Structure formats: C-alpha cells, structure tokens
Amino acid sequence: MTAHEAFPRDQHPSGEQYTAGYPFYDSFEPASPHTLIDRESELTSGFRVDPGQPYGFFTDTTLCIGCKACEVACKQWNSLPADNVDFLGTSYDNTRSLGATTWRHVKFVEQTPVADGENGDPRWLFLSDICKHCENAGCLEACPTGAITRTEFGTVVIQQDICNGCQYCVPACPYGVITSDKEGGGTAHKCTLCYDRLKGGLEPACAKACPTDSIQFGPLEELRARAQTRVEALRQRGFSEARLYGDPDGLGATHGVQSLHSFFLLMDQPNVYGLPSAPKLPSRNIVPGLVASFATGAFLVGATALALLGRK
Amino acid sequence: MKEALERTGNRASLTAEYTLGHAPSLQHRDREPPPDPSYFGLPAIKKPDWTWFVPAYFFVGGTASGAYITAALADILGRRTDRPYVAAGRFIALLGVLASLPLLVADLGRPERFLNMLRVFKPRSMMSTGSWALTAFGGFAGLAVGVELLRALGNRWPVLRALVWPLRVLSWFGVLPAMYVGSYTGVLLSATNVPLWAGNRFLMGPLFFSSAMSCGLAATSLVARLIGPRSPSGERRFALAEQRVLTTELAITAASALTLRGLARPLLIGRWSRLYQLGSLGAGLLVPLLLERLGRRGGFWSAVSSVLALIGGASTRFAVTEAGKESADDPHAYFSYTRP
C-alpha cells in the first residue's frame, strides 16, 4: 500500500473529509499519523511549539545570501502558484512584492557608496520580507467580518471561509503585506506563519528551509534576546549601522503598532528596504476623525436649520 | 526664512515647495537634497482594488444621508409650503440606500458573503461600524417613507392618521445614523495608511459630511421643484442653506490643502487632478459661490447651483478615492507620512 493510498489527499486519517481550501480548519491532532516525527520543531529549530505563548520570526538580514529557498518552501508548503515570472530589472528580485500568492519575498538592495567622486566598494543588502504579525495589527482591526484573528501562537491569520473580500485590510497594513486576489477566490491572503505546521508541531516551512539560519523561528521572548545579542556583537565588530526593526515601541513598531512578532535586523535605514521607519496604526485616526465629523455635522445642521427658519 | 527664499530663488517656487513638498527649480537642482531612498521606487503599501462602485456608493450614500437630514429639518422647522421638500428628501434617502446596497455588495470579492459584515461589531473597524450604521439608516429611511405613505393613505382611512405623529417623531432620530453614514466614509478612508487620506485624518470626515450635506440639499431642492408647486420662499431658504454648506466645504478644503501640503500632490498633478480641479473645486464650489456673489440667485440660478453642487460632490468622491490609490503607489509620499 502506497502512502497516497494510506492517506488520500482529501481525507483526514480519522476518516473525516477535508473542507475546501486550507487544511488547518479541521481538527488536526498534533501527534496524528501525518506527523512523521513527533514535535519535529524541537529537532529543527530547538524550540517546542506549545499553544498559549507567542511565536515569531527573527530575520537576520546579515546572514541572508539571497537564495530564495524561503520563497520556494513557502510556495511549496502552502500550494501557492508561481506567478508573474519575468525579468523585472530590479536586481535579482524578480518577485517584486509580497502578494496574495507570495508570502515570502527576498529583496535585493545594491549599494555603491560615493565618496569624493569615487565609487566605493559596492555591497549587497538582502531582506526576506514577510508578514510582520504585528502585536496590534492594522488588518485585524480593520476587518469588518472578524475573518482575521489572532491565533493561540500569537500570530495573525485570515479565515478563508469568512473573508468576504471587502479589501479594507489591504490599505490598513502599514507594510503592504496583505493582498486581495480579485482574479482568484476573491478573498485576502497573507502569511499564516504556517499555522497548520505549528498545530502539527512543525517549524514553519521558510525557517526550516533557510540554509544560513537567517530566518529563525521560536518563542518571541527568546528570539528578542537572541536578536539583542546579535546586534551588540555586530556593533562591537564595527557595524554601527546594525539595528533591529520591530522591537517593542522601537523602529518599525511605532504609533500603536507596539511590536512585530516577525522582526528584522537591518543594516541601513528601513526606507532602503522599502519599509516605513515610523508606521502608524490606522485605527488611531478613527476617534479624531469621528469627533471632527460630528462637530462639523452639528455645525452644518445648525446652519441649515437657521437658513430654513429665515424670514425671507 | 531668508535661507528658504535663497534656496528656492523666487516666490513662485516657494509656493511650489509648500504645496508639492519640494521646489521643482532646475537652476538649483545641484543644491536639492537627494530623494529619500526607497526600494526601486516600488510601492511600500498596497492599495485596494476598489472599482468605481465604491466612490459611486460614497456619493449616493452621502446624498441619501444629506437628503434625510434635510427632510427631517424641514419637517421639524419648515413651513407648510415646505411639504414637497420633506417628501422629496425622504424618498431620495430611501432610494439612495436601496441603490447603495448593490453597489457595495457587487464590489466584494465574495458578494454572496455580504452578510458577514453584520457577523460582528468592531468599534475599531470603520467598515464594521459603517455597515451597522448604514443598516440602521436604511431602517429609518424606510420608516420616513412609511410616514409619507401613511399621510397619503390617511386621506382614505383616517384611522392611519393616528400613526403618523409617533412615527414622524421617531423618524427624527434617524438624523444621528444619517450623520454617521454621511461622514464615516471619509473617516473610513483616513483610517488606512494611504498618505492622501490618512495624512488628513481630522478633515476627511468633515469634508465628506459637508459634501454629503450639500448634495442632499441640492438633490432635495431639485426634486421638490419637480413634484411641488413653486415656492419662492422655499427656493430662497434652501438655496441659502446650500450656500452656507458650500462655504463650509470650501473652508474645509482649504484647511485640508494646508494640512496635506506635499501629500496632496496627486490632486494637483495626478491623473485625477483635472477632475478634482474642474469638477470639485470649480463646478462644485467656486462657480455656485460666485453665482451667489454676482446676485444670480433664486429660480433658475439656484437650480443651476444645485446641479453644480451634485456634480462637485460626485467629482470629490471619485477624485479623492482614485487619487488616494495613486498616493498609495508613491513610496516617497508614504515615507514622508511615516517619517519619525
């Protein structure tokens, strides 16, 4: 009996039929026969995956070699199509941006410093971009249907069977991550931080595939400590430009975003990587807007009332 | 200041610096700071793929809310001769709500799931509170038309007349959800990361509400003229109200320009700038206010003003929504909005 016969694609080992779409909507037992190694994450990342505490990614861009294994692993595990394959003229980046079917995107920054009219040594900056799984997520707050939720691993996931494709989450993301696929199923998509894999005790696909450990997966607290050590080590070695992006209330997590569960170590200012330095949580604009609106409303209703009461 | 003048060379480019965010002066190009870095100039945020249904809803829904408020005010404060205005406003409000629903549903990626909008209530989502407010407003708009029908049927069955008064008073409370429907669309746009919208967070709601109010007054006046007998007093008073609302809208627009400065670029030189300048500023605000100044008021001229105000309201919704998408595509605008 082949493995396929033993576990047909559309059938859970319990005999339950999978619902259409993403497999993680059914009850997926951590130690189901699908999990080849029980709690595999402990072997690959060094951390056990237990619900109830926040997990995230620390993407150390100084270790990235731009191999795009994370992009491929993500597409493969999540069954995402290869799309818009073309030469774009933007360095080795032929992906262009995160999208509905691209949840990891490696950015290639080429820099040639100019000093005294002479070109200095060029350098590469790579950054494997991904959903930041914000502590206060603009998309989650904007979603009118409750389709976007916070999971038991502290991550932000879109429930595909509830999203109705209103697209309000799209401009609410300060990092341009979440995207609606109008041509496809009509709903919004983004990285799930491999919710299904976490449930099965596995490390997320991109982190597992990363050959240089530029993408590190683990509990948030320990990742932050690790990142702090790394930044200090780099600074001691003379890389004073090393900085963290997404630390609590720090660079990249300002104005209500609080912190990023998927954070980065950058070697230049965030704009160079296409990231905002001081993002703003969109919901903070609601109260001032409504107060001003109702003041204007009262004023205009009064002005209209006076005009209608006029003697003429 | 002296340095700024020196840098920009002349007054004209100083104005340009204040409105565009930089001085496009060739002779001083070498002294200009290099543009902010970005990643290949690619957009740093995503824009929604909303079709024309969305700005069309902003216009229709806004007009409906303005018409409802106009009808309620005319009902409470107006004279006996204002009856056609009350009826017109109530019918426009209901028709506007009925036209809004297909526009909103058709724009969803999954239209069959439109009821999921009422699955939860989230105060931090303008789309959620707006959906609930529109639902409540729809109920009130139906109620107000019900009052109109009861009044008509009361002539035949006097029993129904007893219902008119309580329902009429109840319909006045619809002014609150109407105000929300008229203004929330602007706040909804501003509660995003799009620089043109979010950079104007205090004034987007007021701008959309004043436009809703002017469109509601204009539509009500035009329809009342068609269905009722001529009433010079009504024409004058409703035209005066319209002028006051348009003056407020002009002031809010000017204040928005001062707030946004360089972020308003798509409305100055973008693909939608012509529509904004001719439709919203010219036809919608300046021409009606100028006609009033020139003494062209009453009768024919106030009808012309009303038509122009409606054109202006529609242009504003389309131009601001579409120019916002352009501003979302400009990483420099976004980085200047998110500068620490």
XYZ file of C-alpha atoms in Angstrom:
652
model
C 0.000 0.000 0.000
C 1.465 3.336 -1.023
C 1.495 6.350 1.258
C -1.036 8.002 -1.012
C -3.429 5.120 -0.633
C -2.923 5.087 3.119
C -3.585 8.824 3.479
C -5.555 10.121 0.481
C -5.114 13.866 -0.015
C -8.660 14.851 0.682
C -9.193 12.614 3.669
C -8.076 13.018 7.241
C -6.775 9.800 8.844
C -9.761 9.966 11.174
C -11.985 9.411 8.143
C -13.238 12.994 8.246
C -13.455 14.774 4.889
C -11.305 17.881 4.439
C -13.176 21.073 3.759
C -12.170 23.001 0.664
C -9.341 25.462 0.961
C -6.825 25.325 3.747
C -6.260 22.151 5.685
C -5.984 23.798 9.077
C -9.659 24.339 9.578
C -10.280 20.772 10.654
C -9.164 19.353 13.929
C -5.570 18.431 13.334
C -4.148 16.457 16.222
C -0.503 17.344 16.985
C 0.518 13.707 17.046
C -1.533 12.492 14.069
C -0.042 9.835 11.778
C 0.745 12.697 9.362
C 3.455 13.988 11.652
C 6.389 11.871 10.741
C 8.397 12.919 13.778
C 6.585 13.908 16.931
C 7.361 17.551 17.837
C 9.726 17.853 14.926
C 10.239 21.556 15.624
C 12.341 20.684 18.648
C 14.832 18.983 16.343
C 14.906 21.603 13.581
C 14.581 24.872 15.480
C 15.403 23.909 19.028
C 12.026 25.024 20.315
C 8.876 23.094 21.112
C 5.658 24.549 19.745
C 3.137 24.913 22.563
C -0.079 26.865 22.138
C -0.618 29.776 24.502
C 2.654 31.633 24.019
C 3.644 33.970 21.173
C 5.937 32.675 18.452
C 7.590 34.612 15.689
C 10.470 35.019 13.298
C 13.750 36.809 13.742
C 15.040 37.537 10.245
C 18.736 38.388 10.492
C 19.432 40.052 7.145
C 23.196 39.934 7.674
C 23.078 36.157 7.306
C 20.847 36.144 4.213
C 22.525 35.036 0.983
C 19.517 35.739 -1.267
C 18.944 32.104 -2.259
C 15.130 32.415 -2.126
C 14.779 28.949 -0.578
C 12.264 30.506 1.835
C 10.145 31.795 -1.056
C 10.121 28.365 -2.676
C 9.497 26.468 0.565
C 6.590 28.786 1.350
C 5.036 28.333 -2.078
C 5.514 24.591 -1.909
C 4.071 24.012 1.547
C 1.134 26.355 1.039
C 0.432 25.140 -2.524
C 0.805 28.658 -3.913
C 1.242 29.054 -7.673
C 4.372 30.518 -9.267
C 3.091 33.735 -10.749
C 4.290 36.688 -12.841
C 7.636 35.070 -13.552
C 9.523 37.698 -15.512
C 12.738 39.710 -15.574
C 11.861 42.945 -13.850
C 15.188 44.768 -13.909
C 15.183 45.164 -10.138
C 18.443 43.402 -9.340
C 17.928 39.678 -8.711
C 14.461 40.384 -7.398
C 12.009 39.031 -9.961
C 9.245 38.629 -7.407
C 8.665 42.370 -6.946
C 6.401 42.347 -3.913
C 4.511 40.301 -1.394
C 1.110 39.333 -2.726
C -1.884 37.060 -2.456
C 0.211 34.095 -3.630
C 3.643 35.292 -2.461
C 4.050 35.271 1.296
C 7.861 35.446 1.435
C 9.733 37.880 -0.791
C 13.504 38.275 -0.890
C 14.557 41.862 -1.574
C 17.918 42.683 -3.184
C 19.419 46.083 -2.460
C 22.583 47.062 -4.374
C 24.513 49.933 -2.840
C 27.567 51.705 -4.209
C 28.726 54.409 -1.830
C 30.157 57.512 -3.497
C 32.887 59.408 -1.651
C 34.911 62.267 -3.188
C 33.513 61.440 -6.615
C 34.938 57.920 -6.405
C 32.823 54.785 -6.274
C 33.492 52.823 -3.116
C 33.105 49.101 -2.612
C 29.576 48.030 -3.559
C 27.600 45.987 -1.055
C 24.537 43.784 -1.123
C 21.697 44.014 1.324
C 19.196 41.177 1.310
C 15.944 41.020 3.187
C 13.457 38.191 3.201
C 10.247 40.145 3.715
C 7.149 38.623 5.273
C 4.002 39.468 7.228
C 5.076 41.126 10.488
C 2.304 39.532 12.619
C 2.010 42.837 14.499
C 1.192 42.986 18.200
C -1.570 45.445 17.219
C -2.381 44.505 13.654
C -3.968 47.133 11.391
C -5.500 44.446 9.162
C -7.009 42.594 12.108
C -8.587 45.764 13.459
C -9.886 46.855 10.052
C -11.518 43.517 9.181
C -15.309 44.034 9.419
C -16.217 40.346 9.301
C -13.945 39.032 12.029
C -12.238 36.836 9.440
C -8.779 37.970 10.585
C -7.999 36.555 14.011
C -5.175 36.170 16.500
C -4.220 32.538 16.945
C -3.090 30.655 20.032
C 0.505 31.145 18.790
C 0.161 34.940 18.819
C 0.059 35.090 15.033
C -2.457 36.772 12.712
C -4.416 34.510 10.357
C -7.190 35.131 7.815
C -10.043 32.624 7.976
C -10.649 31.985 4.287
C -14.202 30.751 4.805
C -15.294 34.025 6.435
C -13.455 36.753 4.478
C -15.835 38.389 2.017
C -13.237 40.267 0.030
C -14.059 43.846 1.066
C -10.329 44.740 0.806
C -10.376 47.148 3.729
C -7.495 45.251 5.342
C -5.301 45.939 2.288
C -4.608 49.676 2.846
C -4.763 49.117 6.632
C -1.472 47.183 6.608
C 1.430 49.604 7.239
C 3.883 47.284 5.456
C 1.992 46.473 2.225
C 1.702 42.790 3.069
C -1.922 41.697 2.897
C -3.341 41.435 -0.621
C -6.670 40.516 -2.112
C -6.785 38.196 -5.101
C -9.632 39.532 -7.150
C -8.902 37.142 -10.002
C -8.755 34.102 -7.717
C -11.048 33.289 -4.826
C -11.761 36.963 -4.154
C -10.534 36.904 -0.565
C -7.480 38.421 1.158
C -4.312 36.392 1.684
C -1.037 36.612 3.553
C 1.456 34.551 5.507
C -0.179 32.365 8.183
C 3.138 31.794 9.975
C 2.406 28.190 8.924
C -0.495 27.865 11.345
C -1.096 24.334 10.138
C 2.526 23.336 10.690
C 2.591 24.890 14.176
C -0.502 22.864 15.046
C 1.315 19.759 13.884
C 4.414 20.573 15.950
C 6.494 21.587 12.928
C 8.714 24.625 12.390
C 7.367 26.978 9.675
C 8.481 25.997 6.183
C 10.586 29.077 5.368
C 12.581 28.930 8.600
C 13.196 25.222 8.186
C 14.369 25.708 4.601
C 16.694 28.648 5.339
C 20.243 27.279 4.852
C 22.053 30.029 6.795
C 19.597 30.422 9.687
C 18.916 33.967 8.562
C 15.279 33.159 9.329
C 14.990 31.955 12.898
C 11.773 30.643 14.397
C 10.982 30.462 18.086
C 9.201 31.891 21.119
C 9.195 35.680 20.903
C 10.985 36.336 24.187
C 13.948 34.135 23.358
C 14.174 35.456 19.796
C 14.289 39.035 21.081
C 17.104 38.202 23.489
C 18.973 36.445 20.705
C 18.488 39.431 18.380
C 19.768 41.833 21.020
C 22.940 39.791 21.468
C 23.445 39.670 17.718
C 23.059 43.438 17.265
C 25.531 44.119 20.054
C 28.022 41.655 18.588
C 27.746 43.320 15.172
C 28.186 46.777 16.649
C 31.261 45.649 18.521
C 32.687 44.423 15.245
C 32.293 47.914 13.820
C 28.923 47.620 12.073
C 27.414 50.600 13.856
C 24.560 50.683 11.326
C 23.103 47.391 12.610
C 19.652 47.908 14.119
C 16.532 45.955 14.990
C 13.271 46.619 13.181
C 10.162 45.715 15.162
C 11.383 45.870 18.763
C 8.681 46.912 21.273
C 7.851 50.583 20.561
C 11.088 50.846 18.610
C 11.942 51.407 14.972
C 9.215 49.966 12.724
C 6.724 49.377 15.547
C 5.737 52.927 16.479
C 2.445 54.797 16.923
C 0.375 51.986 18.384
C 1.766 49.010 16.460
C 3.654 48.135 19.694
C 5.877 45.353 18.373
C 6.340 42.977 15.477
C 6.196 39.232 16.031
C 8.191 38.841 12.863
C 11.064 41.266 13.251
C 14.295 42.020 11.425
C 17.904 43.021 11.838
C 18.655 45.721 9.251
C 21.942 47.220 8.072
C 20.554 50.519 6.767
C 17.569 52.767 7.323
C 14.264 50.923 6.756
C 13.261 53.014 3.701
C 16.141 51.426 1.777
C 14.389 48.085 2.187
C 11.001 49.610 1.318
C 9.873 49.551 4.952
C 8.425 52.513 6.900
C 10.541 53.871 9.782
C 7.649 55.022 11.950
C 4.481 53.199 10.850
C 1.143 54.298 12.259
C -1.718 52.118 13.407
C -4.616 53.242 11.162
C -7.306 52.818 13.822
C -5.740 55.724 15.701
C -7.263 58.043 13.101
C -10.818 56.976 13.932
C -11.522 58.990 17.082
C -10.141 62.334 15.813
C -11.992 61.811 12.521
C -15.319 60.992 14.172
C -15.090 63.832 16.696
C -14.312 66.345 13.943
C -17.087 64.876 11.779
C -19.722 65.212 14.462
C -18.619 68.743 15.304
C -18.934 69.647 11.621
C -22.223 67.764 11.465
C -23.671 69.715 14.376
C -22.442 72.982 12.872
C -23.912 72.280 9.438
C -27.214 71.041 10.838
C -27.403 74.260 12.846
C -26.511 76.407 9.839
C -29.121 74.643 7.697
C -31.736 74.948 10.443
C -31.118 78.695 10.738
C -31.386 79.108 6.973
C -34.699 77.206 6.916
C -36.056 79.292 9.802
C -35.146 82.515 7.987
C -37.792 85.149 7.363
C -37.302 85.535 3.642
C 13.067 82.156 6.022
C 15.873 84.004 4.284
C 17.533 80.695 3.684
C 14.311 79.229 2.290
C 13.964 82.135 -0.140
C 17.575 81.825 -1.139
C 17.191 78.139 -1.694
C 14.048 78.401 -3.759
C 15.092 81.515 -5.664
C 11.690 83.125 -6.010
C 8.245 83.273 -4.549
C 6.630 81.036 -7.150
C 8.837 78.108 -6.340
C 8.450 78.801 -2.620
C 4.709 78.276 -3.092
C 5.512 75.137 -5.048
C 7.693 73.924 -2.212
C 4.925 74.383 0.271
C 2.303 72.681 -1.898
C 4.383 69.963 -3.564
C 6.894 69.315 -0.802
C 9.890 70.235 -2.941
C 10.892 73.032 -5.268
C 10.986 71.907 -8.897
C 13.581 74.508 -9.817
C 16.155 73.463 -12.410
C 18.788 76.059 -11.633
C 19.045 74.849 -8.053
C 18.985 71.181 -8.873
C 22.509 70.604 -7.587
C 21.582 72.019 -4.204
C 18.480 69.841 -3.837
C 18.858 67.045 -1.330
C 18.823 63.598 -2.960
C 15.374 61.966 -2.906
C 14.579 59.772 0.070
C 15.754 56.238 -0.515
C 13.160 53.634 -1.410
C 13.240 50.097 -2.730
C 13.474 50.625 -6.516
C 10.676 53.197 -6.214
C 8.226 50.324 -5.756
C 5.056 50.973 -3.717
C 5.632 50.473 0.008
C 1.964 49.792 0.782
C -0.830 48.123 -1.144
C -3.911 49.903 -2.418
C -7.382 48.402 -2.507
C -8.609 47.310 -5.954
C -11.932 49.016 -5.452
C -13.861 49.617 -8.672
C -15.959 52.707 -9.434
C -18.757 51.147 -7.356
C -17.080 52.345 -4.168
C -16.810 56.103 -4.935
C -20.260 55.826 -6.513
C -21.540 54.497 -3.190
C -19.755 57.288 -1.317
C -21.705 59.748 -3.471
C -25.090 58.017 -3.436
C -24.938 57.124 0.265
C -23.776 60.626 1.157
C -26.551 62.236 -0.869
C -29.081 59.945 0.817
C -27.864 60.936 4.273
C -27.878 64.648 3.409
C -31.378 64.360 1.952
C -32.609 62.575 5.083
C -31.248 65.307 7.351
C -32.712 67.995 5.064
C -36.127 66.328 5.159
C -36.017 65.953 8.946
C -35.050 69.613 9.446
C -37.723 70.785 7.007
C -40.217 68.553 8.808
C -39.363 69.958 12.243
C -38.648 73.604 11.437
C -40.107 74.214 7.985
C -43.308 75.861 6.908
C -46.444 74.331 5.468
C -45.177 75.191 1.967
C -42.046 73.103 2.611
C -44.032 69.850 2.418
C -42.663 68.939 -1.052
C -39.119 69.266 0.349
C -39.904 66.870 3.207
C -41.387 64.299 0.840
C -38.547 64.685 -1.695
C -35.833 64.294 0.954
C -37.445 61.185 2.413
C -37.805 59.482 -0.957
C -34.266 60.372 -2.042
C -32.921 58.920 1.228
C -34.665 55.580 0.715
C -33.771 55.380 -2.983
C -30.159 56.239 -2.115
C -29.949 53.424 0.445
C -31.538 50.986 -1.990
C -29.041 51.996 -4.693
C -26.124 51.728 -2.224
C -26.655 48.073 -1.383
C -25.998 46.597 -4.848
C -23.002 48.932 -5.288
C -21.462 47.734 -2.028
C -22.251 44.063 -2.497
C -21.067 43.958 -6.109
C -17.644 45.276 -5.154
C -16.921 42.453 -2.691
C -14.594 39.683 -3.757
C -17.219 37.269 -2.421
C -20.569 39.054 -2.871
C -22.541 36.079 -1.545
C -20.894 36.633 1.840
C -22.028 40.252 2.222
C -23.989 39.415 5.373
C -20.696 38.546 7.107
C -20.406 42.336 7.516
C -23.023 42.024 10.250
C -21.408 38.964 11.823
C -19.520 41.028 14.425
C -19.480 44.612 15.695
C -15.995 46.112 15.851
C -15.616 49.734 17.005
C -12.044 49.759 15.689
C -13.170 48.951 12.142
C -14.829 51.800 10.263
C -16.066 49.271 7.713
C -17.873 47.411 10.522
C -19.424 50.423 12.287
C -20.300 51.881 8.880
C -22.113 48.709 7.836
C -24.145 48.775 11.040
C -24.883 52.487 10.682
C -25.994 52.005 7.084
C -28.292 49.184 8.205
C -29.832 51.410 10.884
C -30.066 54.315 8.472
C -31.801 52.082 5.929
C -34.401 51.246 8.563
C -35.027 54.914 9.326
C -35.173 55.794 5.611
C -37.849 53.113 5.176
C -39.708 54.443 8.214
C -39.650 58.025 6.886
C -41.106 56.934 3.558
C -43.649 54.932 5.551
C -44.734 58.175 7.248
C -45.135 59.737 3.804
C -47.295 56.812 2.640
C -49.391 56.844 5.839
C -50.050 60.521 5.293
C -51.258 59.835 1.766
C -53.365 56.850 2.822
C -54.718 58.776 5.817
C -56.970 60.673 3.455
C -58.781 57.464 2.658
C -58.530 55.678 6.039
C -58.488 58.293 8.829
C -57.512 55.594 11.371
C -53.982 55.616 9.946
C -53.549 59.291 10.764
C -53.083 58.397 14.422
C -49.880 56.562 13.461
C -48.364 59.491 11.587
C -47.325 61.585 14.579
C -45.436 58.962 16.654
C -43.688 57.549 13.598
C -42.823 61.029 12.418
C -41.183 61.845 15.744
C -39.364 58.509 15.666
C -38.004 59.321 12.205
C -36.294 62.455 13.557
C -33.896 60.220 15.499
C -32.683 58.893 12.147
C -30.651 62.090 11.835
C -27.919 60.512 14.001
C -27.282 57.402 11.869
C -27.666 59.665 8.820
C -24.860 61.875 10.095
C -22.731 58.793 10.644
C -23.425 57.482 7.136
C -22.606 60.876 5.638
C -19.272 61.216 7.407
C -17.968 57.710 8.134
C -16.878 57.138 4.541
C -14.300 59.900 4.908
C -13.116 58.575 8.283
C -13.002 55.072 6.759
C -10.603 56.276 4.076
C -8.493 58.162 6.611
C -8.178 55.115 8.912
C -5.734 53.481 6.483
C -2.093 54.043 5.566
C -2.782 55.825 2.280
C -0.898 59.155 2.638
C -3.507 61.307 0.880
C -6.293 60.008 3.139
C -4.525 59.285 6.419
C -2.481 62.488 6.261
C -5.767 64.390 6.530
C -7.261 62.386 9.390
C -9.033 65.306 11.071
C -10.707 66.652 7.958
C -11.618 63.668 5.768
C -14.827 63.019 7.726
C -15.854 66.710 7.814
C -15.056 67.031 4.090
C -17.215 64.049 3.179
C -20.004 65.135 5.503
C -20.165 68.690 4.182
C -20.221 67.276 0.666
C -22.979 64.842 1.682
C -24.986 67.700 3.151
C -24.608 69.950 0.090
C -25.532 67.084 -2.252
C -28.524 66.163 -0.070
C -29.784 69.741 -0.007
C -29.240 70.107 -3.748
C -30.983 66.860 -4.675
C -33.894 67.600 -2.338
C -34.382 71.117 -3.732
C -34.287 69.884 -7.321
C -36.806 67.083 -6.753
C -39.079 69.295 -4.624
C -39.297 71.737 -7.531
C -40.393 68.921 -9.816
C -43.050 67.453 -7.538
C -44.418 70.537 -5.745
C -45.889 73.903 -6.601
C -43.485 76.833 -6.976
C -42.459 78.304 -3.664
C -40.106 81.320 -3.959
C -39.608 81.395 -0.191
C -38.639 77.730 -0.086
C -36.276 78.158 -3.018
C -34.569 81.085 -1.332
C -34.189 79.458 2.065
C -32.949 76.112 0.749
C -30.551 77.896 -1.591
C -29.227 79.886 1.376
C -28.649 76.668 3.323
C -26.819 75.225 0.333
C -24.598 78.304 0.068
C -23.663 78.053 3.744
C -22.794 74.376 3.453
C -20.725 75.018 0.316
C -18.855 77.829 2.075
C -18.019 75.449 4.926
C -16.905 72.822 2.421
C -14.617 75.367 0.756
C -13.077 76.234 4.122
C -12.528 72.526 4.932
C -10.953 72.011 1.500
C -8.559 74.910 2.078
C -7.669 73.600 5.533
C -7.078 70.124 4.043
C -4.660 71.586 1.493
C -2.707 73.263 4.291
C -2.661 70.020 6.303
C -1.614 67.767 3.443
C 0.866 70.055 1.657
C 3.092 67.775 -0.406
C 0.878 64.748 0.192
C -1.870 66.433 -1.870
C 0.296 66.052 -4.960
C -1.981 63.510 -6.781
C -4.798 66.084 -6.624
C -2.525 68.790 -8.059
C -0.726 66.992 -10.867
C -2.053 63.417 -10.886
C -4.280 61.628 -13.364
C -7.376 62.677 -11.407
C -6.258 66.257 -10.763
C -8.230 67.663 -13.705
C -11.462 66.113 -12.448
C -10.746 67.413 -8.967
C -9.859 70.933 -10.051
C -12.639 71.395 -12.608
C -15.326 69.209 -11.038
C -14.860 69.568 -7.294
C -13.222 72.970 -6.896
C -14.610 74.726 -9.980
C -18.091 73.380 -10.674
C -18.789 72.162 -7.146
C -17.596 75.081 -5.017
C -16.341 78.197 -6.779
C -18.997 78.600 -9.512
C -22.039 78.224 -7.199
C -20.487 80.603 -4.651
C -19.570 83.041 -7.424
C -23.108 82.951 -8.846
C -24.386 83.922 -5.412
C -21.849 86.757 -5.184
C -22.887 88.037 -8.594
C -26.507 88.160 -7.468
C -27.568 85.277 -9.708
C -29.911 83.733 -7.180
C -33.408 82.303 -6.952
C -35.429 80.447 -9.569
C -33.363 79.193 -12.465
C -29.989 80.109 -10.959
C -30.462 78.218 -7.704
C -31.357 75.117 -9.745
C -28.114 75.587 -11.676
C -26.223 75.839 -8.382
C -27.847 72.631 -7.132
C -26.885 70.702 -10.265
C -23.325 72.012 -9.971
C -23.153 71.042 -6.286
C -24.161 67.478 -7.191
C -21.521 67.340 -9.931
C -18.984 68.639 -7.419
C -19.959 66.056 -4.801
C -19.584 63.193 -7.265
C -16.237 64.553 -8.532
C -14.888 64.882 -4.997
C -15.668 61.242 -4.136
C -14.192 59.894 -7.366
C -11.130 62.163 -7.400
C -10.236 61.677 -3.725
C -10.706 57.892 -3.875
C -8.743 57.402 -7.099
C -6.018 59.929 -6.261
C -5.605 58.070 -2.954
C -4.683 54.953 -4.912
C -2.032 56.981 -6.768
C -0.689 58.268 -3.480
C -0.525 54.683 -2.136
C 1.697 53.762 -5.091
C 4.188 56.526 -4.259
C 6.717 55.206 -1.707
C 8.133 58.705 -1.131
C 4.717 60.014 -0.105
C 4.344 57.078 2.295
C 7.832 57.510 3.745
C 7.210 61.191 4.285
C 3.936 60.260 6.042
C 5.791 57.765 8.263
C 8.889 59.872 8.894
C 9.896 59.509 12.549
